[in-house]
Coordinates of N, CA and C in Angstrom, one line a residue:
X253 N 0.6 -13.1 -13.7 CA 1.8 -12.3 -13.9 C 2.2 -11.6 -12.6
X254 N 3.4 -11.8 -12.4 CA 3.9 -11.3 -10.8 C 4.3 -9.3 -11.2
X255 N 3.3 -8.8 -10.4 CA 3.7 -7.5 -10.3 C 5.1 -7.1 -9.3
X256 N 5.3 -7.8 -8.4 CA 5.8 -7.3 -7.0 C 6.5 -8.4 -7.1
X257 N 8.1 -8.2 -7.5 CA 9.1 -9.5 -7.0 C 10.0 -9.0 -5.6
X258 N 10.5 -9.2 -4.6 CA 11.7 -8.9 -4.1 C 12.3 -10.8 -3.6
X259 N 14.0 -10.2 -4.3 CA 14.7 -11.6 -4.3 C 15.8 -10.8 -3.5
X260 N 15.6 -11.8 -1.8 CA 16.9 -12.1 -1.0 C 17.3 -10.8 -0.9
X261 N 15.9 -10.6 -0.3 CA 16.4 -9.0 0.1 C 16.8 -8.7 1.5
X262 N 17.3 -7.7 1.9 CA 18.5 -7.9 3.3 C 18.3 -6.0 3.7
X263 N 18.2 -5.9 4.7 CA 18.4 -4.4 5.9 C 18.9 -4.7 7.1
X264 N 20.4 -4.1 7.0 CA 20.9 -4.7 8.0 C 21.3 -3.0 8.6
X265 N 21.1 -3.0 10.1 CA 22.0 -1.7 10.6 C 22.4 -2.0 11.4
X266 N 23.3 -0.9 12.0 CA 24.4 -1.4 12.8 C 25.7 -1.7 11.7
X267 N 26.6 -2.6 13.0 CA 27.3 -3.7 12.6 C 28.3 -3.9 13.7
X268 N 28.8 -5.4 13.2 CA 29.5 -5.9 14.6 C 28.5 -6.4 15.8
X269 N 28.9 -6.3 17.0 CA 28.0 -6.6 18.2 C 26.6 -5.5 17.8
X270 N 26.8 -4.8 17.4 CA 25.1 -3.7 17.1 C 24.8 -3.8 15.7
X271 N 24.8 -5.1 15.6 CA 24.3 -5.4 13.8 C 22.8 -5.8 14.1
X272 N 22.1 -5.3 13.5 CA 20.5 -5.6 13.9 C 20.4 -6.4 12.1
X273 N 19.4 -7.2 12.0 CA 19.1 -7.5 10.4 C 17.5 -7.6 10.5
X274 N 16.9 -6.3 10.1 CA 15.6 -6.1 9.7 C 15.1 -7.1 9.1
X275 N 15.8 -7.2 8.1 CA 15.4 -8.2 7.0 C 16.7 -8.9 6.5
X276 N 16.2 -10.0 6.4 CA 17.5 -11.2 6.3 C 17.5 -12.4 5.2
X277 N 17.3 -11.9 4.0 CA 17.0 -12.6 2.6 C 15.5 -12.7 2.2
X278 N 14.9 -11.7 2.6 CA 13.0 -12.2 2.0 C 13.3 -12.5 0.3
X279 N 12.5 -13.0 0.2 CA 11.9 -13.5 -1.5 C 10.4 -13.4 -1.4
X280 N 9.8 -12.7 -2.6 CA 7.9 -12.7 -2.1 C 8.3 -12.4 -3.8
X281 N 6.5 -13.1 -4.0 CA 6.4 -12.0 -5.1 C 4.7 -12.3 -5.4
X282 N 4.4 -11.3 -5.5 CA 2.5 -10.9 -5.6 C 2.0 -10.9 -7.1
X283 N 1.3 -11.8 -7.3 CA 0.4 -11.6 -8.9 C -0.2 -10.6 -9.0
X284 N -1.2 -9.9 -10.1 CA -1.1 -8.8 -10.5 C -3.0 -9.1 -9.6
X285 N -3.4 -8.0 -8.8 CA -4.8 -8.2 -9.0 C -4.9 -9.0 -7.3
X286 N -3.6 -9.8 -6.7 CA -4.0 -10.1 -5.9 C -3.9 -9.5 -4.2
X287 N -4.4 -9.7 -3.4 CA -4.3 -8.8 -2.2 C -4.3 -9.7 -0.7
X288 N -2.9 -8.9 -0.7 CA -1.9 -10.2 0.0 C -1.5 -9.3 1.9
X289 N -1.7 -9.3 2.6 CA -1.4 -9.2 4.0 C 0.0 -9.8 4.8
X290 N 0.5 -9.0 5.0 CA 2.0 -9.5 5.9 C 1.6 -9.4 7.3
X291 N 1.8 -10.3 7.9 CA 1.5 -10.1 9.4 C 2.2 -10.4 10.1
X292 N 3.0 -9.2 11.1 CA 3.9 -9.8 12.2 C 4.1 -8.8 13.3
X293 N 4.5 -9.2 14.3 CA 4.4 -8.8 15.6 C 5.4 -7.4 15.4
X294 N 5.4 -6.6 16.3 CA 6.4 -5.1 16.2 C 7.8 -5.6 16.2
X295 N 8.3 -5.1 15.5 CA 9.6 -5.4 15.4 C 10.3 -6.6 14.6
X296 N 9.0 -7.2 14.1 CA 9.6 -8.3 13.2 C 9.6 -8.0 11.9
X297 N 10.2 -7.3 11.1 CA 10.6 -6.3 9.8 C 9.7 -6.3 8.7
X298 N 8.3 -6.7 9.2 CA 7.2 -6.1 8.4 C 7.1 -4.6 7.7
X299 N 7.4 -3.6 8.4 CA 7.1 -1.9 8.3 C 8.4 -2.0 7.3
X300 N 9.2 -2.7 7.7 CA 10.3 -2.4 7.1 C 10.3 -2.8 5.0
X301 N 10.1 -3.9 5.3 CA 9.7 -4.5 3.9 C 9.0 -3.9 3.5
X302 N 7.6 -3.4 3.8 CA 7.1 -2.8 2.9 C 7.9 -1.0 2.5
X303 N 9.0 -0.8 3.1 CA 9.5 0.5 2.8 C 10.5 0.3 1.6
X304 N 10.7 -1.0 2.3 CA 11.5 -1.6 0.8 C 11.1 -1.6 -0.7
X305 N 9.6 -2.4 -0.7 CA 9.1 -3.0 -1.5 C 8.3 -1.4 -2.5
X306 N 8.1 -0.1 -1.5 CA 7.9 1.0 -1.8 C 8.9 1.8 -2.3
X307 N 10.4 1.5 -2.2 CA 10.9 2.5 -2.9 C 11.3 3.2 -1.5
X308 N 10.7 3.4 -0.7 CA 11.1 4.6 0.2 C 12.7 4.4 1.1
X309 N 13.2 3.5 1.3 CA 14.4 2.9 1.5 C 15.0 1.9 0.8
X310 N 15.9 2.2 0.6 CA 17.2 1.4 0.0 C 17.5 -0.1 0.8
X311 N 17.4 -1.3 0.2 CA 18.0 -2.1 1.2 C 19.8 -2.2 0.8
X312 N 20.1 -3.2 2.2 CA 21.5 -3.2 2.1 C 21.5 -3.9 1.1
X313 N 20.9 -5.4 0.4 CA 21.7 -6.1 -1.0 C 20.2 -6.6 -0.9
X314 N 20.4 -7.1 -2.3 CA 18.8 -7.7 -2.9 C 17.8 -6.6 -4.1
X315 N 17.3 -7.5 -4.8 CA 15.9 -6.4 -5.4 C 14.9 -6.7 -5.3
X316 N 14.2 -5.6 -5.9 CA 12.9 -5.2 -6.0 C 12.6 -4.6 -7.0
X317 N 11.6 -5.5 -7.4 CA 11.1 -5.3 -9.3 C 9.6 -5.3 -8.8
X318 N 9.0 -3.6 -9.7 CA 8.2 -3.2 -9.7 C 7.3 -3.0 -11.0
X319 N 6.4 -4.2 -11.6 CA 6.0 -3.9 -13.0 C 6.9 -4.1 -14.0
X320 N 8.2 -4.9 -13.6 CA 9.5 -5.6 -14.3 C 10.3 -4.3 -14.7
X321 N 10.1 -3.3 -12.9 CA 11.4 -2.6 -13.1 C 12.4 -3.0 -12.1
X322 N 13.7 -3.0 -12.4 CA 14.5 -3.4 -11.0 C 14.6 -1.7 -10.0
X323 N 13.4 -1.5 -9.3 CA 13.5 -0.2 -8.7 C 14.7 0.1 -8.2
X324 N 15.9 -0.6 -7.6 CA 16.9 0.2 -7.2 C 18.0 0.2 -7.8
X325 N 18.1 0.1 -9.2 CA 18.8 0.4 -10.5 C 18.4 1.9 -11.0
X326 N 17.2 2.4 -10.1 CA 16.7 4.0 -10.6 C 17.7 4.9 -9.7
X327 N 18.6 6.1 -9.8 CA 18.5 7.1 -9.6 C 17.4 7.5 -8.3
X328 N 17.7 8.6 -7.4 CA 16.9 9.1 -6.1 C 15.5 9.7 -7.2
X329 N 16.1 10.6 -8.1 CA 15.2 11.5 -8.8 C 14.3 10.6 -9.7
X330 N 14.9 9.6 -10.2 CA 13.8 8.7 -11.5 C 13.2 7.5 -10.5
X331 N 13.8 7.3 -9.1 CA 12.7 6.9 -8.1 C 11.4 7.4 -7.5
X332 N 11.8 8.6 -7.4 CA 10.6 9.0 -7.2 C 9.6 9.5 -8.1
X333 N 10.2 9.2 -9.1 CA 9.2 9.7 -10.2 C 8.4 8.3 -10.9
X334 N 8.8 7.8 -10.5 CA 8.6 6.2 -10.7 C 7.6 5.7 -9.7
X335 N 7.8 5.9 -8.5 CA 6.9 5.7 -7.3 C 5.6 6.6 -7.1
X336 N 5.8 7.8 -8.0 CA 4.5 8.4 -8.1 C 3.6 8.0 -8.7
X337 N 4.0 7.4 -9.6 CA 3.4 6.4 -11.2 C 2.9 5.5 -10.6
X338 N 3.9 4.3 -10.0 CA 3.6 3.1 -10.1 C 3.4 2.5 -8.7
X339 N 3.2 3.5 -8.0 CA 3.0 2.8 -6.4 C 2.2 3.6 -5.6
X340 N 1.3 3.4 -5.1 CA 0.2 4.1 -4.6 C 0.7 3.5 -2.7
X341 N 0.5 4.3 -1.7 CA 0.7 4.5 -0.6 C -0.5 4.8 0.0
X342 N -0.9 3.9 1.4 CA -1.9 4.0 2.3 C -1.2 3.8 3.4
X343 N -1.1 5.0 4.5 CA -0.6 5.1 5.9 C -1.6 5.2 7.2
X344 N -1.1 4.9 8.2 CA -1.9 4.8 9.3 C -2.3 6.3 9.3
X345 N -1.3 7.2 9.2 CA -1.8 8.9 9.3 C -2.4 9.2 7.8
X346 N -3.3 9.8 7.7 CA -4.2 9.5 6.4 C -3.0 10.9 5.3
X347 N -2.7 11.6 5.8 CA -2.0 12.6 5.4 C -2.4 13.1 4.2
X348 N -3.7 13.9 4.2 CA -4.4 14.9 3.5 C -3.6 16.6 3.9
X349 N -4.4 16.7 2.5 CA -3.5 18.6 2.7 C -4.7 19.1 2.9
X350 N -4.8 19.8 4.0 CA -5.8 20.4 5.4 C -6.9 21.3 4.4
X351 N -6.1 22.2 3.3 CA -6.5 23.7 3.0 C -7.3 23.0 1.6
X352 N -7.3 21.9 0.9 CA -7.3 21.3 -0.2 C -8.9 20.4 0.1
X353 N -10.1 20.4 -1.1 CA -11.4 19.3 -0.4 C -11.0 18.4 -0.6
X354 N -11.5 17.0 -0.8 CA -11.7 15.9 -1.5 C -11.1 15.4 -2.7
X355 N -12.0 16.2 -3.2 CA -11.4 15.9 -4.8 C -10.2 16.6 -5.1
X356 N -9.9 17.5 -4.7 CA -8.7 17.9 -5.0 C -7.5 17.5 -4.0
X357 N -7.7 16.9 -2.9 CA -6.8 15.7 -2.7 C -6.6 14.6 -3.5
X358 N -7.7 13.8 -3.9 CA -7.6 12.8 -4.4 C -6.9 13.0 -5.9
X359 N -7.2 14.0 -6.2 CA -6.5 14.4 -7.8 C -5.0 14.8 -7.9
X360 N -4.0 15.1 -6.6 CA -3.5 16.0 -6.2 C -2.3 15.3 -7.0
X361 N -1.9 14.6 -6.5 CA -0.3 13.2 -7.3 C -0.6 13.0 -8.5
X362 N -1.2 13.1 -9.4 CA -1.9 12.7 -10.7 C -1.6 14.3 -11.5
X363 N -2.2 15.4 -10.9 CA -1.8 17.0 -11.3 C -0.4 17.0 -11.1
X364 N 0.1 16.8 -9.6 CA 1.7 17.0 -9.3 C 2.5 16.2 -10.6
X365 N 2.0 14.9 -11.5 CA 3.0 14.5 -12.4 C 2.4 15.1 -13.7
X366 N 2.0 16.1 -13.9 CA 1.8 17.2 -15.1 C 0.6 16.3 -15.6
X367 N -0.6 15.5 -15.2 CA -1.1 14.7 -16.1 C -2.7 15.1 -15.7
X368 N -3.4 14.8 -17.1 CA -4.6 15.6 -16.1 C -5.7 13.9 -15.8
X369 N -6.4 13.8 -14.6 CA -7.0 13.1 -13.4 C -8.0 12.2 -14.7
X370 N -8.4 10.7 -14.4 CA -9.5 10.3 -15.5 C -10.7 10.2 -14.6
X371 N -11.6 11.4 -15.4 CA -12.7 11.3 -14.8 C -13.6 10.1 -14.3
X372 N -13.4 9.1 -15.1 CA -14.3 8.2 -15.0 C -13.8 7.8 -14.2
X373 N -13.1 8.0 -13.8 CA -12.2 6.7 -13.0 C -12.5 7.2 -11.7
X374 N -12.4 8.6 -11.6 CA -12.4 9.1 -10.2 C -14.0 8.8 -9.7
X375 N -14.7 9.3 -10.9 CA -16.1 9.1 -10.2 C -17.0 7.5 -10.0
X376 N -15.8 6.5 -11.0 CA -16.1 5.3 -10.1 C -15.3 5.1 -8.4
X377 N -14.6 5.7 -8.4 CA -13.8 5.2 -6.7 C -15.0 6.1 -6.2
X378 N -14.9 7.1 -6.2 CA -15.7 7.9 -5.2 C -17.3 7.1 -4.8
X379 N -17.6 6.5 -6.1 CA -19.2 5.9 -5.5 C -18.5 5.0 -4.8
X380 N -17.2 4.1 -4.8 CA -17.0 2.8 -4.7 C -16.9 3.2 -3.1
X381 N -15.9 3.9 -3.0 CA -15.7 4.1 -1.6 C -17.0 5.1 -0.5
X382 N -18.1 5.5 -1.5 CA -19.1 6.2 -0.5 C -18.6 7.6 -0.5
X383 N -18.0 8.5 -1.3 CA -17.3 9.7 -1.2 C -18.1 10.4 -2.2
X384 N -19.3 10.0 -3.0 CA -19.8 10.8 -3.8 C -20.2 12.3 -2.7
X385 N -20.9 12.4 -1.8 CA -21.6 13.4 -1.3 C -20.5 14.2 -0.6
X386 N -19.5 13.8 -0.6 CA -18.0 14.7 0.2 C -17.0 15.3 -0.1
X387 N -17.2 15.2 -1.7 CA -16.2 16.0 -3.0 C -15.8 17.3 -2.2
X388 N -16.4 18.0 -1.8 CA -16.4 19.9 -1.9 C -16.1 19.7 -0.1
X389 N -15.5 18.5 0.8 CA -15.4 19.1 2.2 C -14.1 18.8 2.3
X390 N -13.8 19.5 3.1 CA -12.5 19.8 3.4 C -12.7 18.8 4.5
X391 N -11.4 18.2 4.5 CA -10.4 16.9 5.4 C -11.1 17.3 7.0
X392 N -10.8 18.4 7.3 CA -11.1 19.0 8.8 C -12.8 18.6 9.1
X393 N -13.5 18.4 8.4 CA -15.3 18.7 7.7 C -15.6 17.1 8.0
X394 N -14.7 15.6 7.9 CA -14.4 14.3 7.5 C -14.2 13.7 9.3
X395 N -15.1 12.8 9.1 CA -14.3 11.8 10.0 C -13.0 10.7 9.9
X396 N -12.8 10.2 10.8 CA -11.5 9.5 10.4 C -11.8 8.3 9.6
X397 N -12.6 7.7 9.7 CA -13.1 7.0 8.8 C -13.3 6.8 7.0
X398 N -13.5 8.4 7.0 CA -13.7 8.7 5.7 C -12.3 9.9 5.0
X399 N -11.9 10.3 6.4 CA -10.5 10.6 5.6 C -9.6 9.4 5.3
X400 N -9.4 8.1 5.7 CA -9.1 7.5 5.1 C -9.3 7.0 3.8
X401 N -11.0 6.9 3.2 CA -11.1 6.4 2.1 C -10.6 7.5 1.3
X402 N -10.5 8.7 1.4 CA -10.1 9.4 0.7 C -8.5 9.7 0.7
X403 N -7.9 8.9 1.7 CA -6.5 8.6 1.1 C -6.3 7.3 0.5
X404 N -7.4 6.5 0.5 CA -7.5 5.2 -0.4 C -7.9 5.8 -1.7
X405 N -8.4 6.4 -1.6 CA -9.2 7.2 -3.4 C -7.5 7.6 -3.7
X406 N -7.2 8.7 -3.3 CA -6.0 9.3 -3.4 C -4.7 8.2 -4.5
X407 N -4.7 7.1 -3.5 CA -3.6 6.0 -3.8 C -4.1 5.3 -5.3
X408 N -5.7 5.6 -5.1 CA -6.4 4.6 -6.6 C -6.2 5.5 -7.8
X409 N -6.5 6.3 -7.6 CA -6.7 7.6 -8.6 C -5.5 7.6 -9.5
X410 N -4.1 7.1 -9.1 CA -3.3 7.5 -10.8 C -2.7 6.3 -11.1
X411 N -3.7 5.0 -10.9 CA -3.9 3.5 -11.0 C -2.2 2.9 -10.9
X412 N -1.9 2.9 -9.8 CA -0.4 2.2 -9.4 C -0.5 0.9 -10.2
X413 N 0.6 0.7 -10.1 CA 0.8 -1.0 -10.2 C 0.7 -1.3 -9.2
X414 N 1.1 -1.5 -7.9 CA 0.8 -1.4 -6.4 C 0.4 -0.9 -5.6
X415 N -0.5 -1.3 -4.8 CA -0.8 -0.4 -3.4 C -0.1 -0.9 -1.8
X416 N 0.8 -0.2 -1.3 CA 1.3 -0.7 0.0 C 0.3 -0.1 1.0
X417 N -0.1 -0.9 2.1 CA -1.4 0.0 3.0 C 0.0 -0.5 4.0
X418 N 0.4 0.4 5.0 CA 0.6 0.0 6.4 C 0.3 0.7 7.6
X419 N -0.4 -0.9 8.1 CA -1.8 -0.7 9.4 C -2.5 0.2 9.0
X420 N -3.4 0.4 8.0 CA -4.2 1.6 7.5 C -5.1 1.9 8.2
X421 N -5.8 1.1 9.0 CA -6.7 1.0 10.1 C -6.3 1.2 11.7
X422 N -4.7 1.5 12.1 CA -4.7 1.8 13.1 C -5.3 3.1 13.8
X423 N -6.0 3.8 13.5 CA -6.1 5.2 13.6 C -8.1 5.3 14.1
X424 N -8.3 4.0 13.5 CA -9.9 3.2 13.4 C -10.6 3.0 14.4
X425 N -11.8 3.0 14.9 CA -12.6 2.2 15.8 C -12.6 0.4 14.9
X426 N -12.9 -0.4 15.7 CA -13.5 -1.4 14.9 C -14.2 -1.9 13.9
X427 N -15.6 -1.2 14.5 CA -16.7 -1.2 13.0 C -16.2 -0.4 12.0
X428 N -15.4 1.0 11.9 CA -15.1 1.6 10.7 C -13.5 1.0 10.0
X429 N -13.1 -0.3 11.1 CA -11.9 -0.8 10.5 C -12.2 -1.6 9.3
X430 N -13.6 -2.5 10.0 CA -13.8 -3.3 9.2 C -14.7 -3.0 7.8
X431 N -15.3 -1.6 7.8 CA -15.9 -0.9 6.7 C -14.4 -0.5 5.8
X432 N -13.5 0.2 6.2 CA -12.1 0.6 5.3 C -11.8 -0.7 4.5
X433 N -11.2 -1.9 5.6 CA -10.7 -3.0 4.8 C -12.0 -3.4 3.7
X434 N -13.2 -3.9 3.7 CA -14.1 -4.2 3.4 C -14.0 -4.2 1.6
X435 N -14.1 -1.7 1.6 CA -13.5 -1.0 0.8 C -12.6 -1.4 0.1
X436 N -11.3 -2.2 0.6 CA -10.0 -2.1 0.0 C -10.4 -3.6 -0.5
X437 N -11.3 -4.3 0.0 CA -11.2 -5.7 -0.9 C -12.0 -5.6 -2.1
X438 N -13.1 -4.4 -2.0 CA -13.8 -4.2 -3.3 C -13.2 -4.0 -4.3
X439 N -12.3 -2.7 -3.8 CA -11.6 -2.0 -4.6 C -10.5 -3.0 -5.7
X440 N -9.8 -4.2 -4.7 CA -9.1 -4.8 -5.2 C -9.4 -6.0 -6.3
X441 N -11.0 -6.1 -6.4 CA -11.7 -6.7 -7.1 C -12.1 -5.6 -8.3
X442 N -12.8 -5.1 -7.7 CA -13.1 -4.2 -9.2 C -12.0 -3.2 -10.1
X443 N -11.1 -3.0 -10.1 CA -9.8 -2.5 -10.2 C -9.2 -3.1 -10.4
X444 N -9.1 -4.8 -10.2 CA -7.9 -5.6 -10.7 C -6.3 -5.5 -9.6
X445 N -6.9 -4.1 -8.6 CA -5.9 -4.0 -7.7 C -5.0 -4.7 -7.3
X446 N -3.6 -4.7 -7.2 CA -2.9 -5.5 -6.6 C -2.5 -4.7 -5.4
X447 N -2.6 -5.4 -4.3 CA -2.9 -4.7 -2.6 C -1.6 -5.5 -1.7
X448 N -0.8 -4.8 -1.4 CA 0.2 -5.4 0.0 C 0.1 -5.1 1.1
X449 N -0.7 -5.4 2.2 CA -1.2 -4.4 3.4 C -0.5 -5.1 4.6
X450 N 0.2 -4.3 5.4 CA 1.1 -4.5 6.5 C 0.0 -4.3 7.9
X451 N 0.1 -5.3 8.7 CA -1.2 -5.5 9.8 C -0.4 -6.4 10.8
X452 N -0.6 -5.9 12.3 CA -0.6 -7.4 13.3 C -1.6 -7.5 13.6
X453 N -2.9 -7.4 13.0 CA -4.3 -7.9 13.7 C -4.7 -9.0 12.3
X454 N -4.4 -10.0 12.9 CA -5.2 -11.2 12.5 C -6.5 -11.2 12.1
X455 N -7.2 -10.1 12.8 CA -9.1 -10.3 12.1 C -9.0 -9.6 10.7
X456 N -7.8 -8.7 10.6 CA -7.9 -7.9 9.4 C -7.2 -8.7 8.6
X457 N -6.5 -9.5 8.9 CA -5.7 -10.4 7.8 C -6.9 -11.3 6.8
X458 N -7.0 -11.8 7.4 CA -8.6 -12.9 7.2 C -9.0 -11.8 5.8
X459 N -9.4 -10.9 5.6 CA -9.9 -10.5 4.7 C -8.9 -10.4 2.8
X460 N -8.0 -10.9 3.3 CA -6.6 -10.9 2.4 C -6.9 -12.2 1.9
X461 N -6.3 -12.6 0.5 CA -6.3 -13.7 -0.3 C -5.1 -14.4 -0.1
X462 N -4.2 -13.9 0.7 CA -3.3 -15.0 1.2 C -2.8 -14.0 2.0
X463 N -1.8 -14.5 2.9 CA -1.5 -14.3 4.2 C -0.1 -14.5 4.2
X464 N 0.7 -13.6 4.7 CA 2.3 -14.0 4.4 C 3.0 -13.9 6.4
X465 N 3.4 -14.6 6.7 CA 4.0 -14.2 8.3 C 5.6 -14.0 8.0
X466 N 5.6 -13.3 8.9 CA 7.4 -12.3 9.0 C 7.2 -12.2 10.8
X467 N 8.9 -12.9 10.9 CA 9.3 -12.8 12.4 C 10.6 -12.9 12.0
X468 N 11.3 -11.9 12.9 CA 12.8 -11.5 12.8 C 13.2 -11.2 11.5
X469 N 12.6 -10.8 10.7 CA 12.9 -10.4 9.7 C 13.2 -11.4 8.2
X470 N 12.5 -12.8 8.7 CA 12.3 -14.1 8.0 C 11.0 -14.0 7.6
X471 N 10.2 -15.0 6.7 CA 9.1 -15.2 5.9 C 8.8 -16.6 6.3
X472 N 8.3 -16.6 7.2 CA 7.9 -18.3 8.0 C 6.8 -18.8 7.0
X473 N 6.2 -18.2 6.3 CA 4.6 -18.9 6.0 C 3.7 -18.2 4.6
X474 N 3.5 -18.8 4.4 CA 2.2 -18.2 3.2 C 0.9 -19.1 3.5
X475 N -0.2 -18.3 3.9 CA -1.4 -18.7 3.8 C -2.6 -18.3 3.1
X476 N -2.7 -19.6 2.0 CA -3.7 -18.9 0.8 C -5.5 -18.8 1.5
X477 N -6.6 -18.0 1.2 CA -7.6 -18.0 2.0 C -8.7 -19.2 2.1
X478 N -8.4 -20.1 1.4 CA -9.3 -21.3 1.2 C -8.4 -22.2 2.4
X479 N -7.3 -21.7 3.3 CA -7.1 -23.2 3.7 C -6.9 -22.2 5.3
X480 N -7.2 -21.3 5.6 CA -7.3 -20.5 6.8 C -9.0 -20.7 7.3

């Protein structure tokens, strides 16, 4: 079942001789559970699609159906109330609240939509990601490595229909890149996760169950992981 459709979707700015087109008809669409990697060089409207595919920008024409909603049929205000629900966010800046620990980060979007957090659920991410012994530290207390997982906890915790990561690992050494992604492929297994993660490093792609390329704002390729 396709969680994630966008059909002939288009970002164009400018116009005239200064018409740039970010995106220039994409079509994708992600089964439920699977965890899929976009890869393309800067500037080829990777960052951009996924802002699309999040809700956080409007494209110029085209949709985007999220869990068989047409998200830009919603209102600014029932967008966002929508995207708190149904779409979980992983950024290169882990963007924790400084004054707040662990757990009360990770609970924090879940409280903010009046609901209260499922225990069980938090205390499976936390073993999942290695965060049991770091509940009570404050973000400042964390290395960067593990404030990450705890913006991955954050994103799991009020069970999206989607997760967008983009470059979640830029911020990483190596060995703790490849411990985060590692994380997000467990996670996407045990969870049923459906994962869209925006990357130009090819070693981090490899860990994705198919592989999608974007240049100039086109969709050149799908590569499923049995044939990479």
């Amino acid at each position: 079942m396709a969680v994630l459709k966008a059909e002939n979707l288009k970002k164009i700015y400018g116009s005239g001789s200064n018409e740039v087109k970010a995106l220039d008809g994409v079509d994708l669409m992600v089964e439920k559970g699977e965890f899929v990697a976009v890869v393309g060089t800067s500037g080829s409207g990777k960052s951009t699609l996924l802002h699309m595919l999040g809700g956080l920008d409007r494209p110029t024409s085209g949709k985007v159906y999220v869990d068989g909603e047409d998200i830009f049929s919603l209102k600014d205000e029932e967008l966002t109330i929508f995207r708190r629900r149904k779409i979980g966010f992983v950024f290169q800046a882990y963007n924790l609240v400084p004054v707040l620990n662990v757990y009360e980060n990770i609970v924090l979007p879940v409280e903010l939509d009046g609901k209260h957090a499922d225990e069980e659920l938090i205390g499976s991410i936390l073993k999942t990601l290695g965060l049991e012994e770091k509940v009570r530290s404050l973000p400042g207390q964390l290395s960067g490595g593990q404030q990450q997982r705890v913006a991955i906890a954050r994103a799991l915790a009020s069970k999206p229909a989607i997760l967008l990561c983009d470059e979640p690992t830029g911020n990483l050494d190596s060995r703790t890149s490849q411990d985060v992604l590692s994380l997000l492929k467990i996670s996407s297994q045990r969870y049923l996760q459906t994962i869209v993660m925006i990357t130009h490093n090819e070693e981090i792609a490899q860990l994705a169950d198919r592989i999608i390329r974007i240049e100039d704002g086109h969709i050149l390729r799908h590569e499923r992981e049995e044939m990479i």
